[in-house]
Amino acid sequence: MKQLQDIIKTLQTTHVEGNTAVKVLDITADSRAVKVGSLFIALDGATVDGHNYVNKAVEAGAVAVLVSKPVEVSGDVCVITVEDTRKAMMACVPYFFDYPANSMRMIGVTGTNGKTTTTHMIRHILKAQGHKVGVIGTVHIMIDDTTYPIHNTTPDVVDLQHILHQMVEEGVTHCVMEVSSHALALGRVSGVEYDTAVFTNLTQDHLDFHKTFENYLAAKCKLFEQVSAPNQTKSGKGAIINIDDEYGHRVIEKTTAPIITYSIDGKGTLNAHDVEMTPKSSRYTVSYDGHDYTVAMNTTGLFNVYNTLAAIGACLLEGISMEDIDKALKTFSAVPGRFELIEEGQPFAVVVDYAHTPDGLENILQTAKAIQENRIMVVFGCGGDRDATKRPIMGRIAAQYGDVVYVTSDNPRTEDPVQIVKDVEAGVKEGLREGSYYEVIVDRREAIQHAIQNAKPGDIVLIAGKGHEDYQILKDKTIHFDDREEARAALKEI
């Protein structure tokens, strides 16, 4: 709860009219969420203009509205006019929730791939040391051991500040966040002071939004600029950067915070070497500060070695010893939908993974290649209303590594799934090797069934693109669809 006059002081207003001597009990940009005592923020979005819902908000009990266009309201409801309601929201919402990020250690993880697994590894290590940990990311929100659904990797300003406030209320000491490029570019993390910034990698993604790769990189770098910005309230800042990634040096240039670099090529301050892999586990040596440590994990894949190094670096900055980190990692299990093995007693492997970028797909296919006994069978598609340039690239990668490729639908959204498949197919044709082949099966359920029905002993059936998601977004509706459920159902039929 805040006094409206105090909220107004955080804003650069052009005009204020109405009763300002009221208490604000809630703040929201969603007219459907307005309740008695709310401040309603009218955002002018790409498809919806919140100014059209001002009177609805007033009828629901809003005591004030924040606008950038002329509106008429009844009674003595306060109308606060600013030039840009989105910028105003970034200023007043963190204040309303008492800047909750200042009361916790904030660890932000950004990059194209690996964010989810890395955040969960960090959480696992911190919890093993007795800390109460919150997680915000692609799969869910976690407050200690309680999970909540999430709709964006990084929620908007209002939702994020509300979540962080709830974490503080429940005694969370560390919040580990996936920080998306969208969130950094759009200011969703305004009012959040990060203590540690982690960079996993950078490959093509989200060019539908950022337009150019340089814009995408610049958005990611904002996290590292912020962690070393002047006049911050907390001390103990740091950055963890994958120096093997070709853009790692560019990220380093953006921060003056203490840095731990990590590598498997011997270039970092934290290095992994002598890596051994099985289909379900990995073992390797980690060198840090003149000492070697043997790390044994219940996860596989070189990409997970990188994820582990990122998590180790973040936890070292939190003052956790390498010995305690190593001990905690031995009990870490894979995140749902990340190289998740589906077991129903079949004589071949079925793996479900979230890989939905060219680099992500190549990473898991390289892992499959390293452990394959027979054929690699790939079931995947690309989402609609997203970066279309990556479709043929992913098709080519699937064909270069896969022996059998089933091109199918993912989340077509408003696009024609047949056209999306054609875009992917063009790349598949380019990448086909001698002896390999592909089929187009637009229906995803049918594609999964067909792949599993045709799998032979020793094969690896890789179902990529959706991972933990339990829905499929179509033009006119969203339906329940879970690759893991579909794979289990198909396995029970063979």
Short mmCIF file of C-alpha atoms in Angstrom, two decimals, residues 6-486:
data_model
loop_
_atom_site.label_atom_id
_atom_site.label_comp_id
_atom_site.label_asym_id
_atom_site.label_seq_id
_atom_site.Cartn_x
_atom_site.Cartn_y
_atom_site.Cartn_z
CA ASP A 6 4.10 9.49 -3.10
CA ILE A 7 3.67 7.38 -6.23
CA ILE A 8 3.20 10.54 -8.29
CA LYS A 9 6.56 11.83 -7.00
CA THR A 10 8.32 8.98 -8.85
CA LEU A 11 6.86 10.17 -12.18
CA GLN A 12 7.54 12.95 -14.65
CA THR A 13 3.94 14.04 -15.01
CA THR A 14 2.49 16.49 -17.49
CA HIS A 15 -0.82 16.89 -15.68
CA VAL A 16 -2.58 15.57 -12.57
CA GLU A 17 -6.32 16.03 -12.04
CA GLY A 18 -8.53 14.62 -9.31
CA ASN A 19 -8.15 13.40 -5.75
CA THR A 20 -4.53 12.53 -4.91
CA ALA A 21 -5.14 12.08 -1.16
CA VAL A 22 -5.96 8.39 -1.44
CA LYS A 23 -4.27 5.10 -0.65
CA VAL A 24 -3.31 2.81 -3.51
CA LEU A 25 -3.78 -0.83 -2.57
CA ASP A 26 -2.73 -2.42 -5.84
CA ILE A 27 -1.26 -1.51 -9.19
CA THR A 28 -1.95 -3.19 -12.55
CA ALA A 29 -1.93 -2.69 -16.32
CA ASP A 30 -4.65 -5.34 -16.80
CA SER A 31 -8.16 -3.92 -16.51
CA ARG A 32 -9.44 -7.40 -15.66
CA ALA A 33 -7.27 -7.43 -12.54
CA VAL A 34 -8.44 -4.05 -11.20
CA LYS A 35 -9.98 -4.09 -7.73
CA VAL A 36 -11.09 -1.45 -5.25
CA GLY A 37 -8.12 0.78 -4.49
CA SER A 38 -6.12 0.01 -7.64
CA LEU A 39 -3.99 2.29 -9.78
CA PHE A 40 -4.65 1.32 -13.40
CA ILE A 41 -1.91 1.90 -15.97
CA ALA A 42 -3.18 2.35 -19.53
CA LEU A 43 -0.59 0.91 -21.90
CA ASP A 44 -0.79 1.51 -25.64
CA GLY A 45 0.23 -1.92 -26.98
CA ALA A 46 0.68 -3.39 -30.42
CA THR A 47 -2.82 -4.89 -30.48
CA VAL A 48 -4.66 -3.44 -27.48
CA ASP A 49 -4.84 0.15 -26.21
CA GLY A 50 -5.38 0.25 -22.44
CA HIS A 51 -6.92 3.70 -22.71
CA ASN A 52 -10.03 2.02 -24.10
CA TYR A 53 -10.42 0.23 -20.77
CA VAL A 54 -10.01 3.17 -18.39
CA ASN A 55 -13.73 3.42 -17.60
CA LYS A 56 -13.92 -0.33 -17.05
CA ALA A 57 -11.09 0.04 -14.53
CA VAL A 58 -12.87 2.91 -12.80
CA GLU A 59 -16.07 0.88 -12.58
CA ALA A 60 -14.07 -1.95 -10.98
CA GLY A 61 -12.83 0.38 -8.23
CA ALA A 62 -9.66 2.07 -9.51
CA VAL A 63 -8.85 5.20 -7.47
CA ALA A 64 -6.43 6.51 -10.10
CA VAL A 65 -5.50 5.96 -13.73
CA LEU A 66 -2.14 6.58 -15.41
CA VAL A 67 -2.58 7.68 -19.02
CA SER A 68 -0.79 9.29 -21.96
CA LYS A 69 -3.93 10.29 -23.88
CA PRO A 70 -6.96 12.39 -22.91
CA VAL A 71 -9.63 10.37 -21.10
CA GLU A 72 -12.86 11.19 -19.30
CA VAL A 73 -13.63 9.51 -15.99
CA SER A 74 -16.43 9.80 -13.50
CA GLY A 75 -16.21 11.08 -9.92
CA ASP A 76 -12.99 12.24 -8.32
CA VAL A 77 -10.83 9.45 -9.69
CA CYS A 78 -7.34 10.85 -10.18
CA VAL A 79 -6.09 11.04 -13.77
CA ILE A 80 -2.31 11.17 -13.99
CA THR A 81 -1.05 12.11 -17.45
CA VAL A 82 2.48 11.33 -18.58
CA GLU A 83 4.21 11.25 -21.96
CA ASP A 84 4.87 7.50 -21.88
CA THR A 85 2.91 5.20 -19.58
CA ARG A 86 5.30 2.32 -20.17
CA LYS A 87 8.27 4.34 -18.91
CA ALA A 88 6.17 5.64 -16.04
CA MET A 89 5.28 2.06 -15.12
CA MET A 90 8.99 1.18 -14.96
CA ALA A 91 9.46 4.00 -12.44
CA CYS A 92 6.46 3.65 -10.15
CA VAL A 93 5.87 -0.12 -9.95
CA PRO A 94 9.20 -1.06 -8.30
CA TYR A 95 8.60 1.78 -5.81
CA PHE A 96 5.09 0.54 -5.05
CA PHE A 97 6.46 -2.91 -4.17
CA ASP A 98 9.35 -1.43 -2.10
CA TYR A 99 12.11 -2.45 -4.53
CA PRO A 100 12.02 -6.10 -3.44
CA ALA A 101 15.12 -7.06 -5.46
CA ASN A 102 17.17 -4.95 -3.04
CA SER A 103 16.26 -7.35 -0.22
CA MET A 104 17.63 -10.49 -1.94
CA ARG A 105 20.69 -11.65 -3.79
CA MET A 106 19.69 -11.43 -7.44
CA ILE A 107 21.39 -13.77 -9.93
CA GLY A 108 20.48 -13.14 -13.57
CA VAL A 109 21.22 -15.73 -16.27
CA THR A 110 21.05 -14.70 -19.92
CA GLY A 111 22.03 -16.28 -23.24
CA THR A 112 20.36 -18.12 -26.10
CA ASN A 113 20.57 -21.62 -24.65
CA GLY A 114 21.14 -23.20 -21.25
CA LYS A 115 19.38 -20.62 -19.07
CA THR A 116 16.83 -22.98 -17.54
CA THR A 117 19.23 -25.76 -16.62
CA THR A 118 21.79 -23.29 -15.30
CA THR A 119 19.27 -21.52 -13.05
CA HIS A 120 18.07 -24.83 -11.63
CA MET A 121 21.63 -25.98 -10.98
CA ILE A 122 22.33 -22.73 -9.11
CA ARG A 123 19.14 -23.19 -7.10
CA HIS A 124 20.09 -26.77 -6.23
CA ILE A 125 23.53 -25.75 -4.96
CA LEU A 126 22.21 -22.79 -2.97
CA LYS A 127 19.47 -24.89 -1.35
CA ALA A 128 22.06 -27.49 -0.34
CA GLN A 129 23.72 -24.72 1.69
CA GLY A 130 20.47 -23.94 3.50
CA HIS A 131 19.41 -20.88 1.52
CA LYS A 132 15.79 -20.22 0.64
CA VAL A 133 15.74 -19.79 -3.12
CA GLY A 134 13.33 -18.40 -5.70
CA VAL A 135 13.49 -19.16 -9.43
CA ILE A 136 11.91 -17.26 -12.30
CA GLY A 137 12.20 -18.79 -15.75
CA THR A 138 10.88 -20.55 -18.80
CA VAL A 139 9.43 -23.59 -17.05
CA HIS A 140 7.89 -22.03 -13.94
CA ILE A 141 8.27 -19.76 -10.96
CA MET A 142 9.51 -21.41 -7.77
CA ILE A 143 9.39 -19.99 -4.27
CA ASP A 144 11.35 -22.49 -2.24
CA ASP A 145 9.68 -25.80 -3.19
CA THR A 146 6.33 -24.36 -4.35
CA THR A 147 5.87 -23.91 -8.11
CA TYR A 148 3.66 -21.46 -9.99
CA PRO A 149 2.91 -21.21 -13.73
CA ILE A 150 4.58 -18.58 -15.89
CA HIS A 151 3.67 -17.14 -19.31
CA ASN A 152 6.87 -15.28 -20.28
CA THR A 153 10.46 -16.26 -19.52
CA THR A 154 10.76 -12.90 -17.78
CA PRO A 155 7.37 -11.48 -16.67
CA ASP A 156 6.38 -7.85 -17.29
CA VAL A 157 7.25 -5.15 -14.77
CA VAL A 158 4.09 -5.45 -12.68
CA ASP A 159 4.08 -9.25 -12.49
CA LEU A 160 7.83 -9.43 -11.88
CA GLN A 161 7.80 -6.91 -9.03
CA HIS A 162 4.79 -8.63 -7.50
CA ILE A 163 6.58 -12.01 -7.66
CA LEU A 164 9.76 -10.57 -6.15
CA HIS A 165 7.72 -8.91 -3.40
CA GLN A 166 6.09 -12.25 -2.62
CA MET A 167 9.52 -13.88 -2.45
CA VAL A 168 10.71 -11.31 0.07
CA GLU A 169 7.55 -11.79 2.12
CA GLU A 170 8.23 -15.54 2.23
CA GLY A 171 11.85 -15.13 3.31
CA VAL A 172 13.67 -15.88 0.06
CA THR A 173 17.38 -15.01 0.31
CA HIS A 174 18.42 -15.65 -3.30
CA CYS A 175 16.43 -15.21 -6.52
CA VAL A 176 17.80 -16.89 -9.65
CA MET A 177 16.28 -15.49 -12.86
CA GLU A 178 16.36 -16.27 -16.52
CA VAL A 179 16.65 -12.83 -18.10
CA SER A 180 15.43 -12.80 -21.69
CA SER A 181 16.58 -10.41 -24.39
CA HIS A 182 12.99 -9.22 -24.76
CA ALA A 183 12.86 -8.32 -21.08
CA LEU A 184 16.13 -6.40 -21.26
CA ALA A 185 15.14 -4.55 -24.44
CA LEU A 186 11.64 -3.70 -23.18
CA GLY A 187 12.64 -2.71 -19.67
CA ARG A 188 10.72 -5.48 -17.91
CA VAL A 189 13.49 -5.77 -15.33
CA SER A 190 13.46 -2.06 -14.46
CA GLY A 191 13.96 -1.59 -10.74
CA VAL A 192 15.82 -4.89 -10.37
CA GLU A 193 19.40 -4.58 -9.12
CA TYR A 194 21.33 -7.72 -10.01
CA ASP A 195 24.28 -8.96 -7.98
CA THR A 196 25.55 -11.56 -10.44
CA ALA A 197 25.14 -11.71 -14.22
CA VAL A 198 25.72 -15.00 -16.08
CA PHE A 199 26.28 -15.28 -19.84
CA THR A 200 25.80 -18.78 -21.30
CA ASN A 201 26.15 -18.29 -25.08
CA LEU A 202 24.74 -16.40 -28.03
CA THR A 203 23.42 -17.83 -31.29
CA GLN A 204 20.65 -16.86 -33.68
CA ASP A 205 17.23 -16.42 -32.13
CA HIS A 206 14.48 -13.80 -31.79
CA LEU A 207 15.48 -11.85 -34.89
CA ASP A 208 11.77 -11.39 -35.57
CA PHE A 209 11.85 -9.03 -32.58
CA HIS A 210 15.41 -7.65 -32.53
CA LYS A 211 15.74 -7.43 -36.37
CA THR A 212 19.55 -7.71 -36.28
CA PHE A 213 22.00 -9.90 -34.41
CA GLU A 214 23.81 -6.80 -33.11
CA ASN A 215 20.57 -5.61 -31.52
CA TYR A 216 20.14 -9.06 -29.95
CA LEU A 217 23.67 -8.95 -28.53
CA ALA A 218 23.19 -5.39 -27.28
CA ALA A 219 20.05 -6.44 -25.41
CA LYS A 220 21.88 -9.28 -23.67
CA CYS A 221 24.75 -6.95 -22.74
CA LYS A 222 22.38 -4.67 -20.81
CA LEU A 223 22.45 -7.15 -17.94
CA PHE A 224 26.23 -6.84 -17.66
CA GLU A 225 26.17 -3.07 -17.95
CA GLN A 226 23.63 -2.98 -15.14
CA VAL A 227 25.56 -5.22 -12.75
CA SER A 228 28.45 -2.74 -12.70
CA ALA A 229 26.41 0.47 -12.92
CA PRO A 230 27.26 3.22 -10.39
CA ASN A 231 25.14 4.23 -7.39
CA GLN A 232 23.82 0.77 -6.58
CA THR A 233 22.52 -0.19 -3.15
CA LYS A 234 24.21 -3.60 -2.85
CA SER A 235 27.81 -4.77 -2.91
CA GLY A 236 29.40 -8.07 -3.96
CA LYS A 237 28.80 -7.80 -7.70
CA GLY A 238 30.18 -10.21 -10.29
CA ALA A 239 29.86 -11.67 -13.79
CA ILE A 240 30.21 -15.23 -15.06
CA ILE A 241 31.01 -15.42 -18.78
CA ASN A 242 31.45 -18.30 -21.23
CA ILE A 243 34.75 -17.36 -22.82
CA ASP A 244 34.52 -20.21 -25.36
CA ASP A 245 31.56 -18.44 -26.97
CA GLU A 246 32.66 -16.13 -29.77
CA TYR A 247 30.73 -13.26 -28.17
CA GLY A 248 32.12 -13.76 -24.67
CA HIS A 249 34.77 -11.06 -25.16
CA ARG A 250 32.11 -8.61 -26.34
CA VAL A 251 30.15 -9.22 -23.15
CA ILE A 252 33.28 -8.78 -20.99
CA GLU A 253 33.75 -5.32 -22.48
CA LYS A 254 30.36 -4.26 -21.10
CA THR A 255 31.09 -4.72 -17.40
CA THR A 256 33.62 -3.59 -14.82
CA ALA A 257 32.41 -6.10 -12.23
CA PRO A 258 34.76 -8.91 -11.08
CA ILE A 259 34.62 -11.69 -13.68
CA ILE A 260 34.91 -15.47 -13.65
CA THR A 261 35.29 -16.86 -17.16
CA TYR A 262 34.60 -20.52 -17.91
CA SER A 263 35.79 -22.82 -20.66
CA ILE A 264 36.41 -26.38 -21.79
CA ASP A 265 39.24 -25.21 -24.03
CA GLY A 266 41.50 -24.16 -21.15
CA LYS A 267 40.91 -20.43 -21.70
CA GLY A 268 38.94 -19.61 -18.55
CA THR A 269 39.58 -19.02 -14.89
CA LEU A 270 37.25 -22.01 -14.43
CA ASN A 271 37.98 -24.93 -16.76
CA ALA A 272 36.57 -28.39 -17.44
CA HIS A 273 38.65 -31.15 -19.02
CA ASP A 274 38.93 -34.94 -19.32
CA VAL A 275 35.20 -35.16 -20.05
CA GLU A 276 33.61 -38.63 -20.10
CA MET A 277 29.99 -39.18 -21.22
CA THR A 278 27.41 -41.95 -21.00
CA PRO A 279 23.79 -41.74 -22.22
CA LYS A 280 22.68 -40.80 -18.69
CA SER A 281 25.69 -39.27 -16.93
CA SER A 282 28.93 -37.35 -17.25
CA ARG A 283 32.19 -37.11 -15.37
CA TYR A 284 34.95 -34.56 -15.76
CA THR A 285 37.64 -32.57 -13.97
CA VAL A 286 37.11 -28.93 -13.07
CA SER A 287 40.17 -26.75 -12.47
CA TYR A 288 39.88 -23.57 -10.44
CA ASP A 289 42.34 -21.46 -8.49
CA GLY A 290 45.14 -23.99 -8.83
CA HIS A 291 43.10 -27.01 -7.71
CA ASP A 292 41.37 -29.87 -9.56
CA TYR A 293 37.96 -31.27 -8.62
CA THR A 294 36.22 -34.33 -10.07
CA VAL A 295 32.59 -33.60 -10.93
CA ALA A 296 30.14 -36.47 -11.47
CA MET A 297 26.68 -35.57 -12.78
CA ASN A 298 23.42 -37.37 -13.50
CA THR A 299 23.13 -35.42 -16.75
CA THR A 300 24.80 -35.88 -20.12
CA GLY A 301 25.88 -33.69 -23.01
CA LEU A 302 28.71 -31.24 -23.51
CA PHE A 303 26.20 -28.40 -23.28
CA ASN A 304 25.47 -29.50 -19.71
CA VAL A 305 29.17 -29.30 -18.89
CA TYR A 306 28.97 -25.63 -19.89
CA ASN A 307 25.78 -25.17 -17.86
CA THR A 308 27.49 -26.71 -14.84
CA LEU A 309 30.49 -24.40 -15.16
CA ALA A 310 28.18 -21.38 -15.29
CA ALA A 311 26.39 -22.55 -12.15
CA ILE A 312 29.67 -23.26 -10.37
CA GLY A 313 30.94 -19.76 -11.18
CA ALA A 314 27.78 -18.11 -9.87
CA CYS A 315 27.90 -20.08 -6.63
CA LEU A 316 31.61 -19.37 -6.11
CA LEU A 317 30.68 -15.67 -6.19
CA GLU A 318 28.10 -16.42 -3.49
CA GLY A 319 30.93 -17.64 -1.27
CA ILE A 320 30.21 -21.36 -1.57
CA SER A 321 33.29 -23.56 -1.55
CA MET A 322 34.16 -25.75 -4.52
CA GLU A 323 33.93 -28.79 -2.25
CA ASP A 324 30.34 -27.96 -1.25
CA ILE A 325 29.39 -27.17 -4.85
CA ASP A 326 30.79 -30.51 -6.01
CA LYS A 327 28.89 -32.38 -3.31
CA ALA A 328 25.60 -30.70 -4.25
CA LEU A 329 25.98 -31.34 -7.96
CA LYS A 330 26.15 -35.10 -7.40
CA THR A 331 22.44 -35.06 -6.48
CA PHE A 332 21.23 -32.76 -9.26
CA SER A 333 18.70 -34.25 -11.70
CA ALA A 334 17.94 -33.00 -15.20
CA VAL A 335 15.32 -30.29 -15.68
CA PRO A 336 12.05 -31.54 -17.24
CA GLY A 337 12.16 -31.36 -21.03
CA ARG A 338 15.92 -30.93 -21.20
CA PHE A 339 17.41 -34.07 -22.77
CA GLU A 340 14.74 -35.98 -20.85
CA LEU A 341 14.84 -39.73 -21.38
CA ILE A 342 11.44 -41.42 -21.80
CA GLU A 343 11.64 -45.00 -20.53
CA GLU A 344 8.98 -47.65 -21.08
CA GLY A 345 11.30 -50.66 -21.39
CA GLN A 346 11.90 -50.16 -25.11
CA PRO A 347 15.17 -51.34 -26.76
CA PHE A 348 15.95 -47.86 -28.07
CA ALA A 349 16.30 -44.40 -26.54
CA VAL A 350 13.59 -41.73 -26.69
CA VAL A 351 14.69 -38.22 -25.75
CA VAL A 352 12.51 -35.09 -25.42
CA ASP A 353 14.28 -31.74 -25.51
CA TYR A 354 13.29 -28.08 -25.66
CA ALA A 355 15.85 -27.28 -28.40
CA HIS A 356 14.18 -24.67 -30.61
CA THR A 357 17.18 -22.76 -31.96
CA PRO A 358 19.82 -23.85 -34.48
CA ASP A 359 22.53 -24.01 -31.80
CA GLY A 360 20.26 -25.77 -29.32
CA LEU A 361 19.32 -28.42 -31.88
CA GLU A 362 22.93 -28.92 -32.91
CA ASN A 363 24.01 -29.30 -29.27
CA ILE A 364 21.59 -32.11 -28.51
CA LEU A 365 22.29 -33.81 -31.84
CA GLN A 366 26.02 -33.72 -31.10
CA THR A 367 25.27 -35.34 -27.74
CA ALA A 368 23.16 -38.00 -29.44
CA LYS A 369 25.97 -38.56 -31.96
CA ALA A 370 28.47 -39.14 -29.16
CA ILE A 371 26.38 -41.91 -27.59
CA GLN A 372 24.61 -43.40 -30.62
CA GLU A 373 24.67 -47.13 -31.31
CA ASN A 374 22.47 -47.18 -34.39
CA ARG A 375 20.38 -44.49 -36.11
CA ILE A 376 19.45 -41.00 -34.91
CA MET A 377 15.80 -40.23 -35.70
CA VAL A 378 14.79 -36.58 -35.35
CA VAL A 379 11.22 -35.34 -34.92
CA PHE A 380 10.99 -31.54 -34.94
CA GLY A 381 9.37 -28.44 -36.39
CA CYS A 382 9.55 -24.67 -35.97
CA GLY A 383 7.10 -22.27 -34.33
CA GLY A 384 4.99 -19.78 -36.22
CA ASP A 385 5.09 -15.99 -35.79
CA ARG A 386 8.77 -16.27 -34.86
CA ASP A 387 12.10 -15.82 -36.65
CA ALA A 388 11.49 -17.58 -39.99
CA THR A 389 15.13 -17.38 -41.09
CA LYS A 390 16.16 -20.10 -38.65
CA ARG A 391 13.75 -22.68 -40.15
CA PRO A 392 15.92 -23.87 -43.09
CA ILE A 393 19.01 -23.60 -40.87
CA MET A 394 17.48 -25.99 -38.34
CA GLY A 395 16.30 -28.27 -41.14
CA ARG A 396 19.84 -28.46 -42.50
CA ILE A 397 21.28 -29.22 -39.04
CA ALA A 398 18.73 -31.98 -38.43
CA ALA A 399 19.62 -33.62 -41.76
CA GLN A 400 23.37 -33.29 -41.20
CA TYR A 401 23.22 -35.22 -37.94
CA GLY A 402 20.05 -37.30 -38.25
CA ASP A 403 19.70 -40.53 -40.19
CA VAL A 404 15.93 -40.14 -40.37
CA VAL A 405 14.23 -36.75 -40.06
CA TYR A 406 10.49 -36.29 -39.50
CA VAL A 407 9.54 -32.67 -40.23
CA THR A 408 6.38 -31.79 -38.33
CA SER A 409 4.41 -28.96 -36.73
CA ASP A 410 5.39 -27.15 -33.53
CA ASN A 411 3.36 -24.12 -32.37
CA PRO A 412 2.10 -22.73 -35.70
CA ARG A 413 0.22 -19.87 -34.02
CA THR A 414 -1.35 -17.70 -36.75
CA GLU A 415 0.78 -19.12 -39.58
CA ASP A 416 -0.09 -21.97 -41.93
CA PRO A 417 1.67 -25.08 -40.50
CA VAL A 418 2.14 -26.47 -44.01
CA GLN A 419 4.11 -23.38 -45.06
CA ILE A 420 6.28 -23.55 -41.95
CA VAL A 421 7.05 -27.19 -42.73
CA LYS A 422 7.99 -26.23 -46.29
CA ASP A 423 10.44 -23.64 -44.96
CA VAL A 424 12.07 -26.30 -42.77
CA GLU A 425 12.01 -28.89 -45.55
CA ALA A 426 14.09 -26.64 -47.81
CA GLY A 427 16.96 -26.85 -45.34
CA VAL A 428 16.52 -30.59 -44.78
CA LYS A 429 16.97 -31.23 -48.50
CA GLU A 430 20.25 -29.30 -48.47
CA GLY A 431 21.65 -31.23 -45.51
CA LEU A 432 20.70 -34.79 -46.43
CA ARG A 433 23.60 -37.25 -46.37
CA GLU A 434 23.96 -40.45 -48.36
CA GLY A 435 21.74 -43.10 -46.82
CA SER A 436 19.66 -40.66 -44.78
CA TYR A 437 16.09 -39.69 -45.59
CA TYR A 438 13.23 -37.55 -44.35
CA GLU A 439 9.44 -37.55 -44.19
CA VAL A 440 6.98 -34.70 -43.77
CA ILE A 441 4.20 -35.49 -41.28
CA VAL A 442 2.48 -32.23 -40.34
CA ASP A 443 0.46 -33.72 -37.47
CA ARG A 444 2.89 -33.81 -34.53
CA ARG A 445 1.18 -36.70 -32.73
CA GLU A 446 1.29 -38.80 -35.89
CA ALA A 447 4.96 -37.91 -36.46
CA ILE A 448 5.94 -39.02 -32.94
CA GLN A 449 3.96 -42.25 -33.30
CA HIS A 450 5.49 -42.98 -36.70
CA ALA A 451 9.04 -42.42 -35.47
CA ILE A 452 8.60 -44.67 -32.44
CA GLN A 453 6.84 -47.38 -34.43
CA ASN A 454 9.75 -47.47 -36.89
CA ALA A 455 12.57 -47.30 -34.34
CA LYS A 456 14.94 -50.26 -34.12
CA PRO A 457 17.10 -51.51 -31.24
CA GLY A 458 19.94 -49.08 -30.54
CA ASP A 459 18.25 -46.12 -32.25
CA ILE A 460 17.85 -42.72 -30.61
CA VAL A 461 14.50 -41.02 -31.24
CA LEU A 462 14.96 -37.31 -30.52
CA ILE A 463 11.77 -35.26 -30.22
CA ALA A 464 12.83 -31.61 -30.22
CA GLY A 465 11.31 -28.17 -29.89
CA LYS A 466 8.75 -28.27 -27.10
CA GLY A 467 10.41 -29.98 -24.15
CA HIS A 468 8.45 -29.19 -20.98
CA GLU A 469 5.58 -27.47 -22.82
CA ASP A 470 2.23 -29.17 -22.41
CA TYR A 471 0.34 -27.22 -25.05
CA GLN A 472 0.25 -26.48 -28.75
CA ILE A 473 -0.73 -23.03 -30.00
CA LEU A 474 -2.92 -23.12 -33.10
CA LYS A 475 -4.48 -20.28 -35.08
CA ASP A 476 -7.77 -20.23 -33.18
CA LYS A 477 -7.03 -22.07 -29.93
CA THR A 478 -4.47 -23.60 -27.61
CA ILE A 479 -4.74 -27.34 -27.03
CA HIS A 480 -3.14 -29.69 -24.53
CA PHE A 481 -0.14 -31.41 -26.08
CA ASP A 482 2.86 -32.88 -24.28
CA ASP A 483 5.66 -34.57 -26.26
CA ARG A 484 6.49 -36.73 -23.24
CA GLU A 485 2.92 -37.97 -22.90
CA GLU A 486 2.69 -38.62 -26.63
#
